[in-house]
Short mmCIF file of C-alpha atoms in Angstrom, two decimals:
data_model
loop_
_atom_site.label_atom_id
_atom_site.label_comp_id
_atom_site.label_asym_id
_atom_site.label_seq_id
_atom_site.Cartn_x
_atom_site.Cartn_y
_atom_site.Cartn_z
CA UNK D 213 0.00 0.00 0.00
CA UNK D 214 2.81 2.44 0.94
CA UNK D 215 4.58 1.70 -2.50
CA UNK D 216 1.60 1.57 -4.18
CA UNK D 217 1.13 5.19 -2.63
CA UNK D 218 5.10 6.34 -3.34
CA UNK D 219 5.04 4.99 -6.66
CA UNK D 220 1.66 6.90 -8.09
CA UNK D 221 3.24 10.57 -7.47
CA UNK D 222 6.76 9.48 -8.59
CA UNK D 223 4.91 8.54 -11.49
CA UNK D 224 3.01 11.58 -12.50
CA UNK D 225 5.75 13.91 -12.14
CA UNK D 226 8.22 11.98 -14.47
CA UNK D 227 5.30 12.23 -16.42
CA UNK D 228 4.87 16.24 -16.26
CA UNK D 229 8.73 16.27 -16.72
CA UNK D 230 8.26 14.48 -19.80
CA UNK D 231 5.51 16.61 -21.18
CA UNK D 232 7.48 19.58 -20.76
CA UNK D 233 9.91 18.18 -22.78
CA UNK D 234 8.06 17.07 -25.80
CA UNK D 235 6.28 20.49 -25.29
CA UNK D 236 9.65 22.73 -25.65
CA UNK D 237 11.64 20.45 -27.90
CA UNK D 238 8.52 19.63 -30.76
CA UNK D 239 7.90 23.52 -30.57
CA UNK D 240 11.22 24.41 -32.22
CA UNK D 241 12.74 21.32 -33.57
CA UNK D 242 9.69 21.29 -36.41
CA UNK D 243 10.12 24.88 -36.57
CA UNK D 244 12.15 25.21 -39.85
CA UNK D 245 9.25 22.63 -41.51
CA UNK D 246 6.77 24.45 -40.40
CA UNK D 247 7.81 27.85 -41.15
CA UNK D 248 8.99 26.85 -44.91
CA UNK D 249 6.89 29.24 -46.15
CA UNK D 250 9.15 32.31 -44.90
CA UNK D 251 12.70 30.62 -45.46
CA UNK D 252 11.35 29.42 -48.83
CA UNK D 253 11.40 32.90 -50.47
CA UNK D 254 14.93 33.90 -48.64
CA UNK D 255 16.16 31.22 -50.42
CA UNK D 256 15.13 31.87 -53.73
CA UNK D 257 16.47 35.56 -53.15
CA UNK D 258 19.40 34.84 -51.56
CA UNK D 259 20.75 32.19 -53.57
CA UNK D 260 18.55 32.57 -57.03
CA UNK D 261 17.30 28.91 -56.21
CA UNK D 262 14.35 27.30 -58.37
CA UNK D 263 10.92 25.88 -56.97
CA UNK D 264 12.79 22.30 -57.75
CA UNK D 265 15.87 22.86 -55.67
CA UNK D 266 13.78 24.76 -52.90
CA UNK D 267 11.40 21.54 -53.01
CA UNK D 268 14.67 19.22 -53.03
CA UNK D 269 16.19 21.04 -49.90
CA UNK D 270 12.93 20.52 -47.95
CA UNK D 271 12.40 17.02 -49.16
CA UNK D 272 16.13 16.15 -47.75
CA UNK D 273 15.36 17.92 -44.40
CA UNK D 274 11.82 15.96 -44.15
CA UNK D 275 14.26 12.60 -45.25
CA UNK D 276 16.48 13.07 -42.49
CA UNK D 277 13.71 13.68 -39.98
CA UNK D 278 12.55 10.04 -40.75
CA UNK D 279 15.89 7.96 -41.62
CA UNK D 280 17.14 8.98 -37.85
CA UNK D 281 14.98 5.70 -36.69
CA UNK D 282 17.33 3.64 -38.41
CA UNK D 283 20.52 3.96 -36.84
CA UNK D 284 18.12 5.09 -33.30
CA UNK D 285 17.55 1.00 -33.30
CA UNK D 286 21.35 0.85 -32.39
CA UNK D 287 21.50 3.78 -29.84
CA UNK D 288 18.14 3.75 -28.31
CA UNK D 289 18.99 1.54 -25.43
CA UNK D 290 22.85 2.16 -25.06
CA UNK D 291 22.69 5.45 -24.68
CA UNK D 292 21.49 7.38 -21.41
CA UNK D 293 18.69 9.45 -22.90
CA UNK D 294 19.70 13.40 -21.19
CA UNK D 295 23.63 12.36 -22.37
CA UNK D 296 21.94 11.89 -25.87
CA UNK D 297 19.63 15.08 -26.22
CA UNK D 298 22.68 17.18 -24.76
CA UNK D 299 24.68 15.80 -27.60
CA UNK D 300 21.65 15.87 -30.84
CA UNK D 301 20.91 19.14 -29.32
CA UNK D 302 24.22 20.41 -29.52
CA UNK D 303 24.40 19.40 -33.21
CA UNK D 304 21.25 21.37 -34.09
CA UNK D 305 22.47 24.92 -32.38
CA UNK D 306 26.21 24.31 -34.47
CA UNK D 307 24.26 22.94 -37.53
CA UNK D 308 21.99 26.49 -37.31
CA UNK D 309 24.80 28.24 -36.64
CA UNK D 310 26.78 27.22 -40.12
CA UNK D 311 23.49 27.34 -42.12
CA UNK D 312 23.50 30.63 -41.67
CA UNK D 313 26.85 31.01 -42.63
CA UNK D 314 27.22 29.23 -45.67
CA UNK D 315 27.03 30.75 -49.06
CA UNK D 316 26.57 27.33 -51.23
CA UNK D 317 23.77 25.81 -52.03
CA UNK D 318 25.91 22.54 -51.83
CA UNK D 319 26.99 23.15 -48.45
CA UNK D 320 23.43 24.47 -46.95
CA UNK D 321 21.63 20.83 -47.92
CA UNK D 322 24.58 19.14 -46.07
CA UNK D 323 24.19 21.51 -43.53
CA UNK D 324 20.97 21.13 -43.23
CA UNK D 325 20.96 17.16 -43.79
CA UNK D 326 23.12 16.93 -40.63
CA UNK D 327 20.98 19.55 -38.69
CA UNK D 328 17.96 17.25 -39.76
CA UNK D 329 19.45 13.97 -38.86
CA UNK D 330 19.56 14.89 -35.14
CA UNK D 331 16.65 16.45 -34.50
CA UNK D 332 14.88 13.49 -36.20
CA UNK D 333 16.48 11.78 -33.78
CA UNK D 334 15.44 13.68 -30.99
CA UNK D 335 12.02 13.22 -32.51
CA UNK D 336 12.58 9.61 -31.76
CA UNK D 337 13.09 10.17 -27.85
CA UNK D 338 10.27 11.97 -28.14
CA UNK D 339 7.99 9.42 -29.38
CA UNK D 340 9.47 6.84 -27.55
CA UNK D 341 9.05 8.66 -24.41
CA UNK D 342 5.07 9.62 -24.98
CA UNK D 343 4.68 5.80 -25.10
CA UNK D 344 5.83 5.73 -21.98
CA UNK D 345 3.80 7.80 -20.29
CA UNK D 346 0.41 7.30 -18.34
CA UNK D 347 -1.35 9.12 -21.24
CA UNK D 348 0.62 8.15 -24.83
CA UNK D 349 -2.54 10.14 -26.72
CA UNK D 350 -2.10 13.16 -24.61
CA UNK D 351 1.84 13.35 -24.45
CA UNK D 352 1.16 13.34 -28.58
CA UNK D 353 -0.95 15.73 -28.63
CA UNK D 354 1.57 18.06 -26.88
CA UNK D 355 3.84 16.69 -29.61
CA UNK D 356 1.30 18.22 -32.42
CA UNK D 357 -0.22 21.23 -30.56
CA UNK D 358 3.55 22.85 -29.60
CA UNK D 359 4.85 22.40 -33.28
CA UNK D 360 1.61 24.43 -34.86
CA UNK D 361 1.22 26.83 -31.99
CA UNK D 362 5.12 27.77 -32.35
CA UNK D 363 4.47 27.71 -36.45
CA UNK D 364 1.54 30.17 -35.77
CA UNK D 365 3.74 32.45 -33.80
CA UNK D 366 6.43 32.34 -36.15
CA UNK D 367 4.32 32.22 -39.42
CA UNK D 368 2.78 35.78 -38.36
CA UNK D 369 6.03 37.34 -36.59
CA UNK D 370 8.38 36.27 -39.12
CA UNK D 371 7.78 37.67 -42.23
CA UNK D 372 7.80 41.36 -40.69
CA UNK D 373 10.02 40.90 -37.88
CA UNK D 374 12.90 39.33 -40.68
CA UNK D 375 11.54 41.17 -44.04
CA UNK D 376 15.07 43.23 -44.42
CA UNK D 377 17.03 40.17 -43.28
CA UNK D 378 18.59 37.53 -45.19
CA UNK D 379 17.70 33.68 -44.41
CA UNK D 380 21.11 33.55 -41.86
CA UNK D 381 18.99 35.59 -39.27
CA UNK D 382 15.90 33.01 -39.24
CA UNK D 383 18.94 29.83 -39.28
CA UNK D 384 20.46 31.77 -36.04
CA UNK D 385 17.03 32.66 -34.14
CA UNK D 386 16.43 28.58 -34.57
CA UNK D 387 20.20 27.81 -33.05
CA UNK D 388 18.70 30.41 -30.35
CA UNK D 389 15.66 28.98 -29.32
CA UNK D 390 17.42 25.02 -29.85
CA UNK D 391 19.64 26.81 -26.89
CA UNK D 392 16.47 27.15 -24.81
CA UNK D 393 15.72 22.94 -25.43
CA UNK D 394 18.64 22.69 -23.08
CA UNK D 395 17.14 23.83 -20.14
CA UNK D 396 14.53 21.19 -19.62
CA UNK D 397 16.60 18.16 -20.68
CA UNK D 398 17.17 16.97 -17.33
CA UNK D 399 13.13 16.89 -17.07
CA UNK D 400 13.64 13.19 -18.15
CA UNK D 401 14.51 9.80 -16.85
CA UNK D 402 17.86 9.09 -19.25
CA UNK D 403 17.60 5.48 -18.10
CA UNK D 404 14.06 5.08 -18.60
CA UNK D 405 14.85 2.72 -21.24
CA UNK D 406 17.33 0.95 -20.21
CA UNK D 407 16.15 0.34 -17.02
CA UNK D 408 12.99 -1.18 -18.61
CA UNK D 409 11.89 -4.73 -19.32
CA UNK D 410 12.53 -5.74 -22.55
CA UNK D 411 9.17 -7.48 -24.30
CA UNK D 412 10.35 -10.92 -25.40
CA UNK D 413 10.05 -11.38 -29.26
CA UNK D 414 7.38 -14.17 -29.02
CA UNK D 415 4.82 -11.28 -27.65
CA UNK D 416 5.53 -8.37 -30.16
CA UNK D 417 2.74 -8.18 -32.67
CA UNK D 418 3.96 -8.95 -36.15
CA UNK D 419 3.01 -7.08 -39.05
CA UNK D 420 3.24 -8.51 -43.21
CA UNK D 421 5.66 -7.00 -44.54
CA UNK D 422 3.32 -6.25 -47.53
CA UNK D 423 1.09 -4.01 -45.04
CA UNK D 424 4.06 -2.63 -43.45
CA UNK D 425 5.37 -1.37 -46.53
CA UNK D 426 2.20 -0.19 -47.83
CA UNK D 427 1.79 1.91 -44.47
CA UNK D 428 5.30 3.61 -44.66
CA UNK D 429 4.72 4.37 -48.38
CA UNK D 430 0.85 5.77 -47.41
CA UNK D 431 2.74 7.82 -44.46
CA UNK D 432 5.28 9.06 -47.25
CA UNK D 433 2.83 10.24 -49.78
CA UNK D 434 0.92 12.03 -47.29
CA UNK D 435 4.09 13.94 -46.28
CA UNK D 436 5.03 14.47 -49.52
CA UNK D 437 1.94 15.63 -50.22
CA UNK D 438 1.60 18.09 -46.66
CA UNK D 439 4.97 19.77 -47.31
CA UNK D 440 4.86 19.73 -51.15
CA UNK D 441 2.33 22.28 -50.62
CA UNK D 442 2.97 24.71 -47.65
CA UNK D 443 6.27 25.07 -48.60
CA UNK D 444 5.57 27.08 -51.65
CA UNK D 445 2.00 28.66 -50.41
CA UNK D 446 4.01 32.18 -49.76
CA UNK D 447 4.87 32.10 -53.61
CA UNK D 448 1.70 30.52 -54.69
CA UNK D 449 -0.10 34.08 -52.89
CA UNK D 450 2.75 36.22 -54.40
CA UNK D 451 2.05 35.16 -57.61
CA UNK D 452 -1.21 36.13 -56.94
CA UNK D 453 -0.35 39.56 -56.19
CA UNK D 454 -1.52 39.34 -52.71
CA UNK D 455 -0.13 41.91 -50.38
CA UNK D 456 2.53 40.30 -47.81
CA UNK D 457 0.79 41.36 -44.65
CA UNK D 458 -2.19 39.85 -46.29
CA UNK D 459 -0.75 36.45 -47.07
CA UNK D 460 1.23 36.20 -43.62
CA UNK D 461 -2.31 36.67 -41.64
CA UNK D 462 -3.83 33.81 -43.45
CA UNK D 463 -1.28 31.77 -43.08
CA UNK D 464 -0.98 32.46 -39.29
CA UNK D 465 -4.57 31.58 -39.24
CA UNK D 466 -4.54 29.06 -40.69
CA UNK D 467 -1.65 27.61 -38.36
CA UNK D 468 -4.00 28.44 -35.92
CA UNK D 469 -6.71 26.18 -37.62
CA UNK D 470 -3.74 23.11 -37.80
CA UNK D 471 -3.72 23.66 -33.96
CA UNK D 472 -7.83 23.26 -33.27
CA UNK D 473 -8.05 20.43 -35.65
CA UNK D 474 -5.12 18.53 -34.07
CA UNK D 475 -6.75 19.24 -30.26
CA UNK D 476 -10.48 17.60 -31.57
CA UNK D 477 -8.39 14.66 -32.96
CA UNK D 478 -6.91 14.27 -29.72
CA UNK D 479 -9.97 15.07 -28.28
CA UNK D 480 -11.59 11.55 -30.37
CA UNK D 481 -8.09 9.48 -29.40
CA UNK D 482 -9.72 6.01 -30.27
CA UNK D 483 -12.60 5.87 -32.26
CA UNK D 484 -14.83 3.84 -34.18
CA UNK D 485 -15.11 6.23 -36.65
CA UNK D 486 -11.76 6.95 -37.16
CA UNK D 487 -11.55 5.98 -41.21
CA UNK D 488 -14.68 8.10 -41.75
CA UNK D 489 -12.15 11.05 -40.20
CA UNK D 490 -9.11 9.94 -42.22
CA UNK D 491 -11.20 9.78 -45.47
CA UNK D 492 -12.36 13.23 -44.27
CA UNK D 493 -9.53 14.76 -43.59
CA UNK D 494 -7.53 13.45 -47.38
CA UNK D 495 -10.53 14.64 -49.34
CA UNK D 496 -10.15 18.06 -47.40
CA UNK D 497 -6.61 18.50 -48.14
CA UNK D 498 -7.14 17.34 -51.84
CA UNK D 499 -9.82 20.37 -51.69
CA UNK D 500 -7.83 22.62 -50.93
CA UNK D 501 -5.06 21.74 -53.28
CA UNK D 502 -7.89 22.18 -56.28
CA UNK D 503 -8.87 25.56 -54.50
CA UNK D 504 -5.21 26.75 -55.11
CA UNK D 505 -5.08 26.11 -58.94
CA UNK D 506 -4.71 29.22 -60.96
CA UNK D 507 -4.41 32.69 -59.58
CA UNK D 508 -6.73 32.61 -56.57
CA UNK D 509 -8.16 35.94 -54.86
CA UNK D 510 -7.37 36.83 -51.14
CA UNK D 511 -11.05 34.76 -49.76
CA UNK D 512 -10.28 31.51 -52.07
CA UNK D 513 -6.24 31.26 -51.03
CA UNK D 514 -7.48 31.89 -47.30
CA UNK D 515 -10.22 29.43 -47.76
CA UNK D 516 -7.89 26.99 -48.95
CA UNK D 517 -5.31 27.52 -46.78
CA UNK D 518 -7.27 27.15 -43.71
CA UNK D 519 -8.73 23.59 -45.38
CA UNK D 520 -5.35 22.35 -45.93
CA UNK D 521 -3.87 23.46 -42.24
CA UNK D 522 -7.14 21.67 -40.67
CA UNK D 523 -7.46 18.64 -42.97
CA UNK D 524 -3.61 17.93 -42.55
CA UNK D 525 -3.04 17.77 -38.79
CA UNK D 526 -6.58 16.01 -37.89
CA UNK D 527 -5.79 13.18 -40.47
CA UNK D 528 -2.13 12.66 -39.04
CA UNK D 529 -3.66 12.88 -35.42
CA UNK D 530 -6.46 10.43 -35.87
CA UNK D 531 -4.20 7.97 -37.15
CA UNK D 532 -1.81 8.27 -34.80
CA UNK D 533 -2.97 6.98 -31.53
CA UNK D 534 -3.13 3.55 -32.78
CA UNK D 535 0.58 3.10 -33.75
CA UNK D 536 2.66 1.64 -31.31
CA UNK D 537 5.56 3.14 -29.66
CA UNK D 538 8.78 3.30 -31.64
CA UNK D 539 10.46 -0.59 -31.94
CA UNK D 540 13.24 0.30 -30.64
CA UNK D 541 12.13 1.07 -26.75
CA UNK D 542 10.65 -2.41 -26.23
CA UNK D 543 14.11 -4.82 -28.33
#
C-alpha cells in the first residue's frame, strides 16, 4: 500500500517532466518545416534557387527527420537518454549556426541534412518517451499542438520581424531557441529505457511486410503531399499579387486552424469512426489543393489555406494513436 502510494506521485511527475519536454523540444525542432513558407522565399532571393531545388532542400530535411529511426535502433537503449539530447541538441544549435553562414547551395543541404538527422532523432526520444507515459494520446498531442502553436507564432512574426534580413537571421534565431531545449533536458529519466523490461520477441505483434510497406509508403505520400504544398503557399499568394501582410495573416490563421483540428483529434483518441475522419480529412486536403489552382483571390487562397492546415493535422492525429511506440524502446 505504501509503495503503491510512493510509486503513483513518482509517477506523475516523471510524467509532467516528460511533457514539458516534448512540449519545448517539438515547438522548435519542427520549426524550420513548419515555417517553410518564410525561409522558402529567402532562399530563392538569396541564392537565385528554383521551386525544384527549394522543393529538393525541404524534401532532404523531411528525409532526415525520418531515416534517424534507423541507426536510433542501435542507440536507443545504449545510450542514457539526457547524455543523448545534450549531444543531438548540440548538433542542431552548431548545424543552425553554419546554415546561416554558408554561401553554397551545396553546403546548406549538407548543412541542413546533418541539422535534420539529429533532431529526427530527438524526434525519436520523443515518441518513444510519450509511449511511456500514463497518457501516450495526450503526451502526442503536446507533440502536435507545440509544433503548430510555435508555427503560428512564427508564421505571423516572421515575415515582418525578418523582411530586411537575409535567411542567416531566421537559421540563427532557430540555433537560439534550440539553446532554450537545453534547459529542460534533465526533465527526463535518461535510463528510462534501459532500465525497462525488454518485451520478449514471441509477444511483439507482427506485421506482413506487404502491409508494413504499404503503411510507410501511405505515411510518405501524405508527407510528400503536406509539405509539397505549404512550402511554396508564400509564392503561390505572391504570384497572386496578394499583399505580404495579407498572405502572412492567413497563413498564421490558418496555423491556428492546424492547432484546433489537431486538439479535436486528440480530443476523439480512439474511435470507431476513425476511417470516416481519415477519409475526411484526405478529401479536405485534396480540396484545398484544387482551390489553389490558378491565380486565386485573397477569400479563395485563405479558404484553402485554412482547409489544408485543418485537414492535414486532424488526419495525421487520428491515425496516430493507434501506432505503437517506436520498436526500438521495447528490443
Amino acid at each position: 500500500m505504501t509503495a503503491t502510494a510512493r510509486t503513483a506521485p513518482a509517477a506523475v511527475s516523471s510524467d509532467k517532466g516528460t511533457y514539458t519536454y516534448i512540449a519545448v523540444f517539438s515547438a522548435v525542432l519542427y520549426t524550420v518545416l513548419l515555417i517553410a513558407p518564410v525561409i522558402a522565399g529567402k532562399l530563392i532571393e538569396q541564392f537565385g534557387l528554383t521551386p525544384v531545388q527549394v522543393g529538393t532542400l525541404f524534401s532532404l530535411e523531411l528525409g532526415a527527420f525520418s531515416l534517424a529511426t534507423v541507426p536510433a535502433y542501435l542507440w536507443l537503449r545504449r545510450l542514457n537518454l539526457r547524455t543523448a539530447s545534450y549531444i543531438f541538441t548540440a548538433i542542431v544549435i552548431a548545424g543552425n549556426v553554419v546554415s546561416g553562414f554558408v554561401d553554397d547551395f551545396g553546403l546548406l543541404m549538407i548543412a541542413r541534412l546533418v541539422t535534420s538527422l539529429a533532431a529526427g532523432s530527438i524526434t525519436v526520444i520523443i515518441l518513444t518517451l510519450s509511449g511511456k507515459t500514463a497518457n501516450p494520446s495526450r503526451a502526442f498531442g503536446i507533440f502536435v499542438v507545440f509544433q503548430l502553436a510555435m508555427g503560428a507564432l512564427i508564421l505571423a512574426v516572421f515575415p515582418s520581424l525578418f523582411a530586411g534580413a537575409g535567411v542567416s537571421a531566421i537559421y540563427w534565431t532557430m540555433a537560439d531557441l534550440a539553446v532554450l531545449c537545453l534547459l529542460v533536458v534533465k526533465r527526463i529519466d535518461g535510463e528510462m529505457l534501459r532500465s525497462a523490461t525488454p518485451v520478449a520477441a514471441e509477444s511483439r505483434n507482427r506485421v506482413p511486410v506487404l502491409k508494413a510497406a504499404a503503411d510507410m509508403a501511405a505515411v510518405l505520400l501524405f508527407y510528400i503531399a503536406l509539405s509539397g504544398v505549404w512550402s511554396f503557399i508564400a509564392q503561390i499568394s505572391a504570384r497572386s499579387g496578394m499583399d505580404l501582410s495579407a498572405s502572412s495573416l492567413v497563413r498564421s490563421l490558418a496555423t491556428v486552424g492546424g492547432i484546433l483540428s489537431a486538439l479535436v483529434a486528440t480530443a476523439l483518441g480512439e474511435t470507431p469512426r476513425r476511417k470516416l475522419y481519415l477519409a475526411a480529412g484526405y478529401t479536405g486536403m485534396a480540396l484545398s489543393i484544387l482551390l489553389l489552382f490558378g491565380s486565386p483571390v485573397l477569400i479563395q487562397f485563405a479558404a484553402a489555406a485554412v482547409i489544408f492546415k485543418f485537414a492535414g493535422p486532424s488526419s495525421c492525429r487520428t491515425c496516430c494513436p493507434r501506432c505503437p511506440p517506436f520498436p526500438a524502446a521495447d528490443t
